[in-house]
mmCIF file of C-alpha atoms in Angstrom:
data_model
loop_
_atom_site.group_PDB
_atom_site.id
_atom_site.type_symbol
_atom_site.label_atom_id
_atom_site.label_comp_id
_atom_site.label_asym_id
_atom_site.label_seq_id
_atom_site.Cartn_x
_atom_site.Cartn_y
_atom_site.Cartn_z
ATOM 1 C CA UNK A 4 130.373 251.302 52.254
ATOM 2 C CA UNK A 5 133.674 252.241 52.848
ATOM 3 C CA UNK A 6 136.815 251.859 49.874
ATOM 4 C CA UNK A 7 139.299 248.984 50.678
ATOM 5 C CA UNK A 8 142.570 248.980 49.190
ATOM 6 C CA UNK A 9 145.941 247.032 49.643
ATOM 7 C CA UNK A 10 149.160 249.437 48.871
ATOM 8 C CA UNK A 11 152.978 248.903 48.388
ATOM 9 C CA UNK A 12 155.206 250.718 49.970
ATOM 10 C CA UNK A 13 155.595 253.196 46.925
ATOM 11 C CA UNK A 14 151.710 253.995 47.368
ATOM 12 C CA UNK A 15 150.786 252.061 44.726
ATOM 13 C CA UNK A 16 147.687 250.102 44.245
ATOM 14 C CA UNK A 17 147.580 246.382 44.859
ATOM 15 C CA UNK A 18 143.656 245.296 45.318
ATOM 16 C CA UNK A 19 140.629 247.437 46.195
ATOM 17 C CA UNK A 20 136.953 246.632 46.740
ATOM 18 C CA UNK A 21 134.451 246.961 44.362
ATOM 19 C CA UNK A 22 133.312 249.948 46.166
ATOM 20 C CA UNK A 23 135.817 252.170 44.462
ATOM 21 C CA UNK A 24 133.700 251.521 41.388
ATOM 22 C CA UNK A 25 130.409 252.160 43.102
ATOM 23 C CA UNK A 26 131.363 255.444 44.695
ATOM 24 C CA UNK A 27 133.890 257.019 42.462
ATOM 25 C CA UNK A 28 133.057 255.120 38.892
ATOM 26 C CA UNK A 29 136.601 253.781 38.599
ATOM 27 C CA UNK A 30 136.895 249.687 38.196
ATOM 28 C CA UNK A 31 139.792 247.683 40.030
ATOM 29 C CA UNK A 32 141.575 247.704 36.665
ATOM 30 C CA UNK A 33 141.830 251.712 36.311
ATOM 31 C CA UNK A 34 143.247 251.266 39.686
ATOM 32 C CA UNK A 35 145.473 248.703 40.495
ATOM 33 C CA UNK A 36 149.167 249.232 39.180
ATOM 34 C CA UNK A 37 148.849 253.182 39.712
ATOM 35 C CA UNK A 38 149.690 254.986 42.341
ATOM 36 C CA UNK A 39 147.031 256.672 44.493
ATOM 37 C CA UNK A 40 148.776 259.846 44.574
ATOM 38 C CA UNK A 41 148.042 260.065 40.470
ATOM 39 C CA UNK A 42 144.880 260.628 41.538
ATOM 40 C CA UNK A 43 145.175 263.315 44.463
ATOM 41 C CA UNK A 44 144.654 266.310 44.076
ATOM 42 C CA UNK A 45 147.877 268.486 43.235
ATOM 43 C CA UNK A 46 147.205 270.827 46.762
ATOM 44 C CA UNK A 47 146.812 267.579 48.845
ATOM 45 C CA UNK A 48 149.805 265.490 48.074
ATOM 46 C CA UNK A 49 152.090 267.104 50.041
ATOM 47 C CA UNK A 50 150.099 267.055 53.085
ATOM 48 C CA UNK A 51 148.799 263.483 52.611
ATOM 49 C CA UNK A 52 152.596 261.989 51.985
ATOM 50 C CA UNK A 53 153.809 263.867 55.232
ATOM 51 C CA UNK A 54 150.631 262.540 57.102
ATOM 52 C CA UNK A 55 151.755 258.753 55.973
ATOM 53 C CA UNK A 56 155.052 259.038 56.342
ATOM 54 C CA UNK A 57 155.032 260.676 60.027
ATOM 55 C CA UNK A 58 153.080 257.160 60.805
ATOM 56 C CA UNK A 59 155.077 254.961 58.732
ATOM 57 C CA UNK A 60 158.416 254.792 61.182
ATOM 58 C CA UNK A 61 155.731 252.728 63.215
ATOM 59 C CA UNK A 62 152.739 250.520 62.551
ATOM 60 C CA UNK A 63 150.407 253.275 63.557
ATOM 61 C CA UNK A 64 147.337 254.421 61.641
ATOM 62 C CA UNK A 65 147.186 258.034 60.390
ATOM 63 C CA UNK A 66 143.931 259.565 59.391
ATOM 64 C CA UNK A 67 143.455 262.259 56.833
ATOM 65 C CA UNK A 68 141.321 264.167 54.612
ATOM 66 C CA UNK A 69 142.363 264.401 51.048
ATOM 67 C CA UNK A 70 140.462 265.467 47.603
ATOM 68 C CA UNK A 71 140.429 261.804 45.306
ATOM 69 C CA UNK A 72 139.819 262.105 40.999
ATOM 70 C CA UNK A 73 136.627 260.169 40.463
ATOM 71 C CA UNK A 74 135.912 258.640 36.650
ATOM 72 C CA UNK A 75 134.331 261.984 35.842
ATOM 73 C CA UNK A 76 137.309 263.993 36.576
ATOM 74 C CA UNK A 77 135.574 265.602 39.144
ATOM 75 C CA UNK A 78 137.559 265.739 42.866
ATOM 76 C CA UNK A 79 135.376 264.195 45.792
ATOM 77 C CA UNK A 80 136.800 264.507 49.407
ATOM 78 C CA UNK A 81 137.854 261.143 51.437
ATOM 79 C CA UNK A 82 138.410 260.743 54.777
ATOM 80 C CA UNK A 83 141.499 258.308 54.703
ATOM 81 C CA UNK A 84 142.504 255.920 57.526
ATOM 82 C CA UNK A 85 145.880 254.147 56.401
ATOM 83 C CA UNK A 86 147.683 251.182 58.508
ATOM 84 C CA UNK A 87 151.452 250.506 56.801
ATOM 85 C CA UNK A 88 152.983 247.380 58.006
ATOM 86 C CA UNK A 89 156.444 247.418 57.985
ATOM 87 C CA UNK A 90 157.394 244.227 57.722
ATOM 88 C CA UNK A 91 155.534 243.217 54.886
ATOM 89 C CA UNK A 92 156.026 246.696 52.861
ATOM 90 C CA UNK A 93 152.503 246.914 52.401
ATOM 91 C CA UNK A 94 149.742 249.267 53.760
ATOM 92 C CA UNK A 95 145.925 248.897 54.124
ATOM 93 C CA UNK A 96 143.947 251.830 53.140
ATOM 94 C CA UNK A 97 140.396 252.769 54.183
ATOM 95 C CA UNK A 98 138.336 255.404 52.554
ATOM 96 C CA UNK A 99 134.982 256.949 52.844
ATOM 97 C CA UNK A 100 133.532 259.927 50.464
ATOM 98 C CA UNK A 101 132.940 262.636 52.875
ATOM 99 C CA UNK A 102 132.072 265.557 50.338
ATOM 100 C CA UNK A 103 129.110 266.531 51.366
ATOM 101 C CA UNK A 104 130.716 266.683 55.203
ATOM 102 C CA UNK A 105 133.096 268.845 53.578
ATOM 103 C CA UNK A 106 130.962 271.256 52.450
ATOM 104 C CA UNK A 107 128.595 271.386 55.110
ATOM 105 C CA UNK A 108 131.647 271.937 56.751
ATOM 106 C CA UNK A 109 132.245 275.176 54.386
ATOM 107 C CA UNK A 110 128.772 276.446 54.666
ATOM 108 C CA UNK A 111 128.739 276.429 58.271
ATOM 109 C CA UNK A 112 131.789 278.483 58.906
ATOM 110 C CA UNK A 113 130.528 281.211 55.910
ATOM 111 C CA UNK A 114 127.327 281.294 58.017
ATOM 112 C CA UNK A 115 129.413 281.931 61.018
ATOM 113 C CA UNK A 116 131.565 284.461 59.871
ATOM 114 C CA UNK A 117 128.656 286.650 57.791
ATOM 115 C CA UNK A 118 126.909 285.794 61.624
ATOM 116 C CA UNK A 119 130.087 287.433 63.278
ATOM 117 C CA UNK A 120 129.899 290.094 60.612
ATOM 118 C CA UNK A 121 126.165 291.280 61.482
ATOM 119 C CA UNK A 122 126.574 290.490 65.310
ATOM 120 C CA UNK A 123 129.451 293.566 65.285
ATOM 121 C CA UNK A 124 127.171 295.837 63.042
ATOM 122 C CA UNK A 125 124.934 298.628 64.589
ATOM 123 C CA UNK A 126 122.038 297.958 62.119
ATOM 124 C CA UNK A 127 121.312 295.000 60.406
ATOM 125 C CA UNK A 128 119.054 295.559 57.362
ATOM 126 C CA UNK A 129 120.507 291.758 56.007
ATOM 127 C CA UNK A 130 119.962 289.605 58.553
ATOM 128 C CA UNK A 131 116.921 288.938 57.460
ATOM 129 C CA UNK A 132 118.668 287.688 53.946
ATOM 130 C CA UNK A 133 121.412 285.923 56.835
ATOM 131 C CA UNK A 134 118.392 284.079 58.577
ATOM 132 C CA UNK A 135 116.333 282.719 55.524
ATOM 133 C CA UNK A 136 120.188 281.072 54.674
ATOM 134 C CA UNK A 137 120.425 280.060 58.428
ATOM 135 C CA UNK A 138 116.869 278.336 58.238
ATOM 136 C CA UNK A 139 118.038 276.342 54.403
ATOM 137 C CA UNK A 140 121.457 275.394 55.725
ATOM 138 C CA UNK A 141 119.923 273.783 59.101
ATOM 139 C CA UNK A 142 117.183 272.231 56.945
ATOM 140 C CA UNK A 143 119.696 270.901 54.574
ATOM 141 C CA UNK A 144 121.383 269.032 57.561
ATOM 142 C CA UNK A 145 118.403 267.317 58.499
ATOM 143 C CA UNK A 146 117.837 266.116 54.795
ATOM 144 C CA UNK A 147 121.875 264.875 54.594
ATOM 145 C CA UNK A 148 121.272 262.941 58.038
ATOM 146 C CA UNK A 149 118.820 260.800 56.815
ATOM 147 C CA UNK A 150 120.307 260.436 53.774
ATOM 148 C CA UNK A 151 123.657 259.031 54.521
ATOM 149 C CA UNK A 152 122.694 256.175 56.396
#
């Protein structure tokens, strides 16, 4: 289920879904009357806010990826899809955890580059060490396919 939220123009929280407290732990009251950007990560804001604010001159969505504080403290990744409207000075927000994209994401391009790595070498006494980690990381994506649906 994907996390539905209702912004002012300040980024602040005005409603969400329950499924803020079903994926991240954090009720509608730790939420509402903050601003979202209390809970970004301090590497992401920057990004995010130049993301939004290239969109919001017009009523387009932007998309973006940005690390979100769940109840634990703990950062997950969400894919963000944010629609302002002008007129109103409002903004819908959806977002999705996408964590464990992210770091099959990671995994896949250290596989490629220790790949590129023994590819270049003359001998390759590890790859069989690189292979066995091929192998997990492929079964792995099977198991988070039929997981996430």
């Amino acid at each position: 289920p994907d996390m539905l939220a209702v912004c002012d123009a300040h980024g602040t929280f005005l409603r969400v879904n329950t499924a803020w407290e079903r994926i991240l732990g954090l009720p509608a009251e730790d939420l509402v009357g903050h601003g979202a950007f209390a809970f970004f990560h301090p590497d992401d804001i920057e990004a995010s806010l130049g993301s939004m604010q290239e969109r919001h001159s017009g009523d387009e969505a932007s998309a973006f990826r940005a690390r979100f504080r769940d109840a634990t403290g703990d950062y997950r990744w969400l894919a963000w899809s944010f629609s302002p409207l002008k007129q109103d000075g409002i903004a819908y927000a959806v977002a999705r955890d996408v964590s464990q994209l992210v770091a099959a994401e990671f995994e896949q391009r250290e596989l490629l580059a220790e790949f590129e790595k023994l590819s270049s070498e003359e001998t390759q006494p590890e790859s069989a060490g690189f292979f066995s980690r091929v192998k997990e990381f492929l079964d792995g994506l099977g198991n988070r396919g039929s997981q996430s649906e």
